[in-house]
Amino acid sequence: MTRERNDLRGAMLQMPALIVLLQGKDHVITFANQPWLNAVGPRHKDVIGKTIREVLPELAGQGIYELLDGVFTTGATFLGEGIPLDLDRFGTGQVERGYYTFHYIAHRGLDGEIIGIVVHAADVTSEYLARQQVQRLNAKLSTFFALAENAPDGIIVTTDGKISYANPAFRSMVAQGEACIGKSHAELVDDVSREVLREAEATSSPEEAWQGMLNYCRSDGSTFLGQASHFTIRDEAGGIRAVGSILRDLTDQRRNEEERDALREQALAAHQRAIRELSTPLIPLADGLVVMPLLGTIDSSRAKQIMETLLDGVAAQRARIAILDVTGIKHVDTAVANALVKTAQAANLLGTEVVLTGIAPDVARILVELGVDLGTLKTRGTLQSAVAYAMGKPTHSASAPSLKAR
């Protein structure tokens, strides 16, 4: 019997599991193998005969004492997995957290009465932390996968020159679905973009990301411009594992830019029209009488504008006489004079007589020196004299509007 007890004791001492025998309701330590002693720390050299509370006072508040009391009272076996314990292994007051799996088994005497507790434990700290790390990595992978699957931009991974992953956005962009898997990136772009990719591969460093514009081909034969970014994906050893690519379809962006440009051009044209209207006003003075004061410099574009404004105005106003006041014109040459003559001739075709006023002496001298023929164009020295002329001129018929001042 003694030999069997010694053999059992020797086996328990050699077991890698943490084993301790507690006796009585105070949980006095009667046996502890070396793995258990190593786990609680080198500060404990002689634990036999001491209570668990004396040996490990830092367990107070961690629920262990209460579990032991419950097993001793009820005899129910307790199994705990991955239980965190904070132990002061060196007696310095600095606790270290470990994770343990416990079996608390009631130890009964020959009469069945509970006389103590057998504690069988295992230090699973490394396994627990490794499992936590795996869980964190899986959570990250799950998050990144969900991000890629729901991203509005196309995302692909190319391994050994072939696409091994393409997110839904990319598959939708190229309209090929799962058929794009296994193809090279170059197979999805047109000839010009294929050359761009070849040049980028030949000149770019694996350490640097590459960005560029590529023209992608859809399965229906249509194309779209995309902004592509390529970057290297490395493994733990630093080797190249794959190439990642992010693609943004610029179709909507270009359409919006074109719409903005069109709106900008429309606004600019409207602004220019407003400036022209302000710089070449047509003012009605009386029934059948309008005046157009001219300012600044007259070029071919301005001359055309003057003619259009005058002809539209006299037609709308049913004017019999139109006064062109050139007092504010900075420079008069043959081209300006010819433009005025042509404007008058065009107005005459609509039944409107044109009176030119505001010709300064130096302008008159220039016109004479240039030999400009004003034809039948009436002239007056001042605007007042031109208005007086128009107001005193009889109408051509009884039905014509009178030149009665408003």
GROMACS .gro file of C-alpha atoms in nm:
model
  406
    1MET     CA    1   0.000   0.000   0.000
    2THR     CA    2   0.282   0.234   0.090
    3ARG     CA    3   0.459   0.148  -0.237
    4GLU     CA    4   0.145   0.218  -0.439
    5ARG     CA    5   0.103   0.550  -0.258
    6ASN     CA    6   0.462   0.640  -0.331
    7ASP     CA    7   0.425   0.542  -0.696
    8LEU     CA    8   0.115   0.758  -0.724
    9ARG     CA    9   0.291   1.045  -0.556
   10GLY     CA   10   0.587   1.009  -0.793
   11ALA     CA   11   0.357   1.005  -1.095
   12MET     CA   12   0.180   1.319  -0.977
   13LEU     CA   13   0.513   1.493  -0.921
   14GLN     CA   14   0.621   1.414  -1.279
   15MET     CA   15   0.297   1.514  -1.446
   16PRO     CA   16   0.313   1.836  -1.656
   17ALA     CA   17  -0.027   1.940  -1.523
   18LEU     CA   18  -0.048   2.166  -1.218
   19ILE     CA   19  -0.162   1.950  -0.925
   20VAL     CA   20  -0.220   2.051  -0.564
   21LEU     CA   21  -0.409   1.875  -0.283
   22LEU     CA   22  -0.602   2.088  -0.036
   23GLN     CA   23  -0.730   1.957   0.297
   24GLY     CA   24  -1.013   2.080   0.516
   25LYS     CA   25  -1.236   2.378   0.487
   26ASP     CA   26  -0.938   2.613   0.518
   27HIS     CA   27  -0.779   2.451   0.212
   28VAL     CA   28  -0.445   2.357   0.363
   29ILE     CA   29  -0.186   2.249   0.107
   30THR     CA   30  -0.074   1.890   0.165
   31PHE     CA   31   0.082   1.826  -0.177
   32ALA     CA   32   0.201   2.043  -0.469
   33ASN     CA   33   0.396   1.925  -0.772
   34GLN     CA   34   0.674   2.124  -0.934
   35PRO     CA   35   0.469   2.263  -1.228
   36TRP     CA   36   0.226   2.413  -0.977
   37LEU     CA   37   0.513   2.563  -0.777
   38ASN     CA   38   0.663   2.705  -1.096
   39ALA     CA   39   0.331   2.857  -1.191
   40VAL     CA   40   0.278   3.037  -0.859
   41GLY     CA   41   0.637   3.167  -0.861
   42PRO     CA   42   0.980   3.116  -0.707
   43ARG     CA   43   0.887   3.309  -0.392
   44HIS     CA   44   0.718   2.994  -0.259
   45LYS     CA   45   0.972   2.740  -0.138
   46ASP     CA   46   0.779   2.578   0.145
   47VAL     CA   47   0.404   2.570   0.095
   48ILE     CA   48   0.314   2.240   0.260
   49GLY     CA   49   0.100   2.297   0.569
   50LYS     CA   50  -0.005   2.647   0.465
   51THR     CA   51  -0.349   2.752   0.350
   52ILE     CA   52  -0.410   2.864  -0.005
   53ARG     CA   53  -0.497   3.209   0.131
   54GLU     CA   54  -0.156   3.235   0.299
   55VAL     CA   55   0.032   3.122  -0.010
   56LEU     CA   56  -0.165   3.321  -0.271
   57PRO     CA   57  -0.320   3.623  -0.096
   58GLU     CA   58  -0.344   3.807  -0.433
   59LEU     CA   59  -0.628   3.570  -0.534
   60ALA     CA   60  -0.860   3.763  -0.301
   61GLY     CA   61  -1.129   3.927  -0.507
   62GLN     CA   62  -1.070   3.701  -0.808
   63GLY     CA   63  -1.337   3.445  -0.711
   64ILE     CA   64  -1.102   3.147  -0.653
   65TYR     CA   65  -1.153   3.122  -0.277
   66GLU     CA   66  -1.529   3.122  -0.325
   67LEU     CA   67  -1.508   2.845  -0.588
   68LEU     CA   68  -1.300   2.627  -0.354
   69ASP     CA   69  -1.543   2.688  -0.067
   70GLY     CA   70  -1.834   2.589  -0.291
   71VAL     CA   71  -1.674   2.262  -0.403
   72PHE     CA   72  -1.584   2.170  -0.044
   73THR     CA   73  -1.938   2.243   0.073
   74THR     CA   74  -2.138   2.083  -0.209
   75GLY     CA   75  -1.901   1.823  -0.351
   76ALA     CA   76  -1.986   1.941  -0.704
   77THR     CA   77  -1.695   1.929  -0.948
   78PHE     CA   78  -1.598   2.261  -1.102
   79LEU     CA   79  -1.453   2.294  -1.452
   80GLY     CA   80  -1.327   2.632  -1.570
   81GLU     CA   81  -1.156   2.701  -1.904
   82GLY     CA   82  -0.935   2.998  -1.983
   83ILE     CA   83  -0.988   3.161  -1.644
   84PRO     CA   84  -0.774   3.475  -1.601
   85LEU     CA   85  -0.564   3.495  -1.284
   86ASP     CA   86  -0.339   3.776  -1.168
   87LEU     CA   87  -0.043   3.627  -0.974
   88ASP     CA   88   0.236   3.804  -0.788
   89ARG     CA   89   0.493   3.541  -0.882
   90PHE     CA   90   0.796   3.725  -0.745
   91GLY     CA   91   0.637   3.884  -0.439
   92THR     CA   92   0.709   4.238  -0.566
   93GLY     CA   93   0.349   4.355  -0.577
   94GLN     CA   94   0.352   4.347  -0.957
   95VAL     CA   95   0.096   4.094  -1.077
   96GLU     CA   96   0.115   3.904  -1.404
   97ARG     CA   97  -0.194   3.785  -1.583
   98GLY     CA   98  -0.216   3.425  -1.694
   99TYR     CA   99  -0.495   3.202  -1.819
  100TYR     CA  100  -0.568   2.859  -1.668
  101THR     CA  101  -0.802   2.565  -1.705
  102PHE     CA  102  -0.914   2.426  -1.365
  103HIS     CA  103  -1.066   2.106  -1.235
  104TYR     CA  104  -1.174   2.129  -0.871
  105ILE     CA  105  -1.270   1.777  -0.755
  106ALA     CA  106  -1.396   1.694  -0.406
  107HIS     CA  107  -1.161   1.453  -0.222
  108ARG     CA  108  -1.361   1.211  -0.007
  109GLY     CA  109  -1.256   0.986   0.276
  110LEU     CA  110  -1.339   0.619   0.320
  111ASP     CA  111  -1.678   0.707   0.467
  112GLY     CA  112  -1.760   0.935   0.173
  113GLU     CA  113  -1.715   1.253   0.372
  114ILE     CA  114  -1.544   1.543   0.191
  115ILE     CA  115  -1.202   1.593   0.342
  116GLY     CA  116  -1.040   1.815   0.083
  117ILE     CA  117  -1.010   1.917  -0.282
  118VAL     CA  118  -0.795   1.788  -0.567
  119VAL     CA  119  -0.690   2.075  -0.794
  120HIS     CA  120  -0.589   1.979  -1.147
  121ALA     CA  121  -0.493   2.276  -1.364
  122ALA     CA  122  -0.312   2.367  -1.684
  123ASP     CA  123  -0.146   2.692  -1.783
  124VAL     CA  124  -0.306   2.779  -2.117
  125THR     CA  125  -0.176   3.136  -2.136
  126SER     CA  126   0.021   3.092  -2.458
  127GLU     CA  127  -0.264   2.903  -2.624
  128TYR     CA  128  -0.520   3.157  -2.504
  129LEU     CA  129  -0.316   3.454  -2.630
  130ALA     CA  130  -0.252   3.278  -2.961
  131ARG     CA  131  -0.624   3.211  -2.999
  132GLN     CA  132  -0.698   3.575  -2.920
  133GLN     CA  133  -0.444   3.682  -3.183
  134VAL     CA  134  -0.606   3.453  -3.438
  135GLN     CA  135  -0.946   3.593  -3.349
  136ARG     CA  136  -0.818   3.950  -3.389
  137LEU     CA  137  -0.663   3.864  -3.724
  138ASN     CA  138  -0.983   3.695  -3.836
  139ALA     CA  139  -1.179   4.002  -3.727
  140LYS     CA  140  -0.944   4.225  -3.926
  141LEU     CA  141  -0.964   3.999  -4.228
  142SER     CA  142  -1.340   3.990  -4.201
  143THR     CA  143  -1.352   4.370  -4.173
  144PHE     CA  144  -1.120   4.425  -4.468
  145PHE     CA  145  -1.306   4.167  -4.676
  146ALA     CA  146  -1.638   4.339  -4.599
  147LEU     CA  147  -1.475   4.672  -4.687
  148ALA     CA  148  -1.350   4.538  -5.021
  149GLU     CA  149  -1.679   4.367  -5.102
  150ASN     CA  150  -1.880   4.685  -5.039
  151ALA     CA  151  -1.635   4.945  -5.170
  152PRO     CA  152  -1.764   5.164  -5.456
  153ASP     CA  153  -1.421   5.151  -5.622
  154GLY     CA  154  -1.295   4.840  -5.797
  155ILE     CA  155  -1.044   4.632  -5.602
  156ILE     CA  156  -0.847   4.340  -5.742
  157VAL     CA  157  -0.557   4.121  -5.630
  158THR     CA  158  -0.320   3.984  -5.893
  159THR     CA  159  -0.114   3.676  -5.807
  160ASP     CA  160   0.151   3.545  -6.047
  161GLY     CA  161   0.021   3.781  -6.313
  162LYS     CA  162  -0.341   3.662  -6.291
  163ILE     CA  163  -0.636   3.816  -6.111
  164SER     CA  164  -0.712   3.603  -5.806
  165TYR     CA  165  -0.972   3.832  -5.646
  166ALA     CA  166  -1.205   4.098  -5.784
  167ASN     CA  167  -1.464   4.274  -5.572
  168PRO     CA  168  -1.823   4.323  -5.694
  169ALA     CA  169  -1.757   4.685  -5.798
  170PHE     CA  170  -1.474   4.582  -6.030
  171ARG     CA  171  -1.670   4.291  -6.175
  172SER     CA  172  -1.957   4.530  -6.244
  173MET     CA  173  -1.728   4.793  -6.402
  174VAL     CA  174  -1.587   4.555  -6.660
  175ALA     CA  175  -1.923   4.374  -6.692
  176GLN     CA  176  -1.756   4.033  -6.687
  177GLY     CA  177  -1.858   3.899  -6.347
  178GLU     CA  178  -1.647   3.608  -6.228
  179ALA     CA  179  -1.504   3.567  -6.580
  180CYS     CA  180  -1.236   3.828  -6.501
  181ILE     CA  181  -1.081   3.591  -6.243
  182GLY     CA  182  -0.777   3.422  -6.393
  183LYS     CA  183  -0.717   3.694  -6.652
  184SER     CA  184  -0.424   3.932  -6.651
  185HIS     CA  185  -0.480   4.299  -6.593
  186ALA     CA  186  -0.357   4.374  -6.946
  187GLU     CA  187  -0.641   4.166  -7.093
  188LEU     CA  188  -0.898   4.410  -6.954
  189VAL     CA  189  -0.765   4.730  -7.116
  190ASP     CA  190  -0.730   4.855  -7.474
  191ASP     CA  191  -0.408   4.847  -7.679
  192VAL     CA  192  -0.289   5.193  -7.578
  193SER     CA  193  -0.340   5.124  -7.207
  194ARG     CA  194  -0.172   4.786  -7.248
  195GLU     CA  195   0.144   4.966  -7.361
  196VAL     CA  196   0.113   5.199  -7.062
  197LEU     CA  197   0.103   4.898  -6.830
  198ARG     CA  198   0.406   4.741  -6.998
  199GLU     CA  199   0.604   5.063  -6.962
  200ALA     CA  200   0.498   5.101  -6.599
  201GLU     CA  201   0.605   4.744  -6.523
  202ALA     CA  202   0.942   4.803  -6.689
  203THR     CA  203   1.019   5.138  -6.524
  204SER     CA  204   0.840   5.136  -6.189
  205SER     CA  205   1.000   5.015  -5.866
  206PRO     CA  206   0.818   4.750  -5.659
  207GLU     CA  207   0.869   4.978  -5.360
  208GLU     CA  208   0.658   5.254  -5.514
  209ALA     CA  209   0.287   5.258  -5.589
  210TRP     CA  210   0.191   5.337  -5.949
  211GLN     CA  211  -0.101   5.552  -6.057
  212GLY     CA  212  -0.228   5.621  -6.406
  213MET     CA  213  -0.524   5.653  -6.639
  214LEU     CA  214  -0.624   5.337  -6.826
  215ASN     CA  215  -0.899   5.272  -7.076
  216TYR     CA  216  -1.087   4.956  -6.974
  217CYS     CA  217  -1.293   4.737  -7.204
  218ARG     CA  218  -1.632   4.602  -7.104
  219SER     CA  219  -1.764   4.269  -7.222
  220ASP     CA  220  -2.015   4.446  -7.451
  221GLY     CA  221  -1.733   4.621  -7.639
  222SER     CA  222  -1.774   4.963  -7.478
  223THR     CA  223  -1.491   5.130  -7.289
  224PHE     CA  224  -1.450   5.360  -6.993
  225LEU     CA  225  -1.165   5.565  -6.852
  226GLY     CA  226  -1.046   5.456  -6.509
  227GLN     CA  227  -0.793   5.588  -6.262
  228ALA     CA  228  -0.587   5.287  -6.151
  229SER     CA  229  -0.351   5.253  -5.855
  230HIS     CA  230  -0.120   4.951  -5.825
  231PHE     CA  231   0.079   4.858  -5.514
  232THR     CA  232   0.285   4.561  -5.396
  233ILE     CA  233   0.154   4.323  -5.127
  234ARG     CA  234   0.436   4.155  -4.933
  235ASP     CA  235   0.444   3.853  -4.704
  236GLU     CA  236   0.592   3.831  -4.354
  237ALA     CA  237   0.940   3.765  -4.495
  238GLY     CA  238   0.926   4.073  -4.719
  239GLY     CA  239   0.875   3.883  -5.042
  240ILE     CA  240   0.622   3.991  -5.302
  241ARG     CA  241   0.303   3.796  -5.245
  242ALA     CA  242   0.070   3.975  -5.487
  243VAL     CA  243  -0.016   4.307  -5.648
  244GLY     CA  244  -0.318   4.503  -5.532
  245SER     CA  245  -0.507   4.742  -5.758
  246ILE     CA  246  -0.777   5.001  -5.691
  247LEU     CA  247  -0.981   5.130  -5.985
  248ARG     CA  248  -1.211   5.431  -6.000
  249ASP     CA  249  -1.449   5.470  -6.294
  250LEU     CA  250  -1.421   5.832  -6.413
  251THR     CA  251  -1.728   5.819  -6.640
  252ASP     CA  252  -1.956   6.011  -6.404
  253GLN     CA  253  -1.678   6.250  -6.309
  254ARG     CA  254  -1.604   6.335  -6.671
  255ARG     CA  255  -1.976   6.375  -6.744
  256ASN     CA  256  -2.009   6.612  -6.449
  257GLU     CA  257  -1.705   6.807  -6.564
  258GLU     CA  258  -1.847   6.837  -6.914
  259GLU     CA  259  -2.179   6.955  -6.771
  260ARG     CA  260  -1.999   7.209  -6.554
  261ASP     CA  261  -1.797   7.329  -6.853
  262ALA     CA  262  -2.115   7.363  -7.059
  263LEU     CA  263  -2.285   7.559  -6.780
  264ARG     CA  264  -1.975   7.775  -6.746
  265GLU     CA  265  -1.975   7.848  -7.118
  266GLN     CA  266  -2.347   7.928  -7.108
  267ALA     CA  267  -2.295   8.163  -6.815
  268LEU     CA  268  -2.000   8.327  -6.991
  269ALA     CA  269  -2.201   8.368  -7.311
  270ALA     CA  270  -2.490   8.520  -7.115
  271HIS     CA  271  -2.246   8.751  -6.938
  272GLN     CA  272  -2.095   8.857  -7.269
  273ARG     CA  273  -2.440   8.918  -7.414
  274ALA     CA  274  -2.527   9.133  -7.117
  275ILE     CA  275  -2.206   9.332  -7.159
  276ARG     CA  276  -2.276   9.380  -7.530
  277GLU     CA  277  -2.628   9.494  -7.456
  278LEU     CA  278  -2.503   9.740  -7.199
  279SER     CA  279  -2.222   9.864  -7.425
  280THR     CA  280  -2.455   9.906  -7.726
  281PRO     CA  281  -2.793  10.022  -7.591
  282LEU     CA  282  -3.085  10.117  -7.814
  283ILE     CA  283  -3.296  10.387  -7.643
  284PRO     CA  284  -3.648  10.481  -7.764
  285LEU     CA  285  -3.697  10.860  -7.738
  286ALA     CA  286  -4.038  10.898  -7.899
  287ASP     CA  287  -4.281  10.704  -8.112
  288GLY     CA  288  -4.083  10.601  -8.420
  289LEU     CA  289  -3.754  10.751  -8.290
  290VAL     CA  290  -3.463  10.559  -8.130
  291VAL     CA  291  -3.108  10.660  -8.043
  292MET     CA  292  -2.798  10.443  -8.006
  293PRO     CA  293  -2.504  10.604  -7.822
  294LEU     CA  294  -2.176  10.435  -7.919
  295LEU     CA  295  -1.881  10.421  -7.679
  296GLY     CA  296  -1.529  10.281  -7.681
  297THR     CA  297  -1.364  10.108  -7.973
  298ILE     CA  298  -1.540   9.953  -8.271
  299ASP     CA  299  -1.392   9.640  -8.427
  300SER     CA  300  -1.544   9.390  -8.670
  301SER     CA  301  -1.720   9.198  -8.392
  302ARG     CA  302  -1.851   9.516  -8.235
  303ALA     CA  303  -1.966   9.648  -8.576
  304LYS     CA  304  -2.165   9.329  -8.632
  305GLN     CA  305  -2.317   9.362  -8.288
  306ILE     CA  306  -2.415   9.726  -8.356
  307MET     CA  307  -2.587   9.628  -8.678
  308GLU     CA  308  -2.776   9.337  -8.515
  309THR     CA  309  -2.887   9.546  -8.219
  310LEU     CA  310  -2.999   9.837  -8.439
  311LEU     CA  311  -3.188   9.623  -8.691
  312ASP     CA  312  -3.362   9.419  -8.419
  313GLY     CA  313  -3.448   9.741  -8.233
  314VAL     CA  314  -3.589   9.940  -8.523
  315ALA     CA  315  -3.799   9.643  -8.631
  316ALA     CA  316  -3.936   9.595  -8.279
  317GLN     CA  317  -3.993   9.969  -8.225
  318ARG     CA  318  -4.117  10.031  -8.584
  319ALA     CA  319  -3.881  10.327  -8.586
  320ARG     CA  320  -3.877  10.570  -8.877
  321ILE     CA  321  -3.557  10.744  -8.767
  322ALA     CA  322  -3.256  10.604  -8.580
  323ILE     CA  323  -2.985  10.832  -8.440
  324LEU     CA  324  -2.630  10.695  -8.409
  325ASP     CA  325  -2.436  10.910  -8.161
  326VAL     CA  326  -2.059  10.855  -8.208
  327THR     CA  327  -1.952  11.116  -7.954
  328GLY     CA  328  -1.795  10.848  -7.732
  329ILE     CA  329  -1.604  10.655  -8.001
  330LYS     CA  330  -1.229  10.670  -7.931
  331HIS     CA  331  -1.100  10.598  -8.278
  332VAL     CA  332  -1.251  10.633  -8.626
  333ASP     CA  333  -1.094  10.486  -8.939
  334THR     CA  334  -1.211  10.357  -9.275
  335ALA     CA  335  -1.331  10.029  -9.129
  336VAL     CA  336  -1.539  10.208  -8.864
  337ALA     CA  337  -1.687  10.447  -9.120
  338ASN     CA  338  -1.770  10.164  -9.360
  339ALA     CA  339  -1.936   9.974  -9.077
  340LEU     CA  340  -2.154  10.274  -8.995
  341VAL     CA  341  -2.246  10.316  -9.362
  342LYS     CA  342  -2.340   9.949  -9.395
  343THR     CA  343  -2.548   9.971  -9.079
  344ALA     CA  344  -2.733  10.272  -9.220
  345GLN     CA  345  -2.791  10.098  -9.551
  346ALA     CA  346  -2.931   9.789  -9.377
  347ALA     CA  347  -3.163  10.009  -9.167
  348ASN     CA  348  -3.281  10.187  -9.483
  349LEU     CA  349  -3.389   9.852  -9.623
  350LEU     CA  350  -3.624   9.827  -9.325
  351GLY     CA  351  -3.762  10.175  -9.394
  352THR     CA  352  -3.562  10.349  -9.123
  353GLU     CA  353  -3.359  10.664  -9.185
  354VAL     CA  354  -3.027  10.679  -8.996
  355VAL     CA  355  -2.887  11.008  -8.866
  356LEU     CA  356  -2.522  11.022  -8.759
  357THR     CA  357  -2.435  11.270  -8.486
  358GLY     CA  358  -2.150  11.358  -8.257
  359ILE     CA  359  -1.872  11.375  -8.520
  360ALA     CA  360  -1.595  11.582  -8.363
  361PRO     CA  361  -1.378  11.816  -8.580
  362ASP     CA  362  -1.074  11.588  -8.565
  363VAL     CA  363  -1.289  11.289  -8.659
  364ALA     CA  364  -1.435  11.485  -8.952
  365ARG     CA  365  -1.082  11.574  -9.068
  366ILE     CA  366  -0.976  11.207  -9.050
  367LEU     CA  367  -1.279  11.099  -9.253
  368VAL     CA  368  -1.200  11.360  -9.521
  369GLU     CA  369  -0.832  11.262  -9.531
  370LEU     CA  370  -0.930  10.895  -9.564
  371GLY     CA  371  -1.175  10.979  -9.840
  372VAL     CA  372  -1.457  10.798  -9.665
  373ASP     CA  373  -1.789  10.823  -9.854
  374LEU     CA  374  -2.075  10.838  -9.609
  375GLY     CA  375  -2.318  10.806  -9.897
  376THR     CA  376  -2.670  10.914  -9.812
  377LEU     CA  377  -2.606  10.898  -9.440
  378LYS     CA  378  -2.750  11.210  -9.274
  379THR     CA  379  -2.521  11.386  -9.025
  380ARG     CA  380  -2.578  11.638  -8.749
  381GLY     CA  381  -2.326  11.807  -8.523
  382THR     CA  382  -2.494  11.729  -8.193
  383LEU     CA  383  -2.748  11.489  -8.051
  384GLN     CA  384  -2.983  11.779  -7.979
  385SER     CA  385  -2.979  11.890  -8.342
  386ALA     CA  386  -3.037  11.533  -8.458
  387VAL     CA  387  -3.338  11.498  -8.227
  388ALA     CA  388  -3.471  11.833  -8.348
  389TYR     CA  389  -3.433  11.717  -8.706
  390ALA     CA  390  -3.617  11.392  -8.632
  391MET     CA  391  -3.898  11.561  -8.442
  392GLY     CA  392  -3.953  11.811  -8.724
  393LYS     CA  393  -3.953  11.555  -9.001
  394PRO     CA  394  -4.301  11.465  -9.131
  395THR     CA  395  -4.411  11.105  -9.146
  396HIS     CA  396  -4.429  10.926  -9.480
  397SER     CA  397  -4.795  10.829  -9.454
  398ALA     CA  398  -5.099  10.886  -9.244
  399SER     CA  399  -5.070  10.540  -9.095
  400ALA     CA  400  -4.710  10.584  -8.985
  401PRO     CA  401  -4.649  10.645  -8.615
  402SER     CA  402  -4.598  11.009  -8.521
  403LEU     CA  403  -4.269  11.145  -8.383
  404LYS     CA  404  -4.448  11.302  -8.090
  405ALA     CA  405  -4.220  11.322  -7.787
  406ARG     CA  406  -4.307  11.094  -7.499
   0.00000   0.00000   0.00000
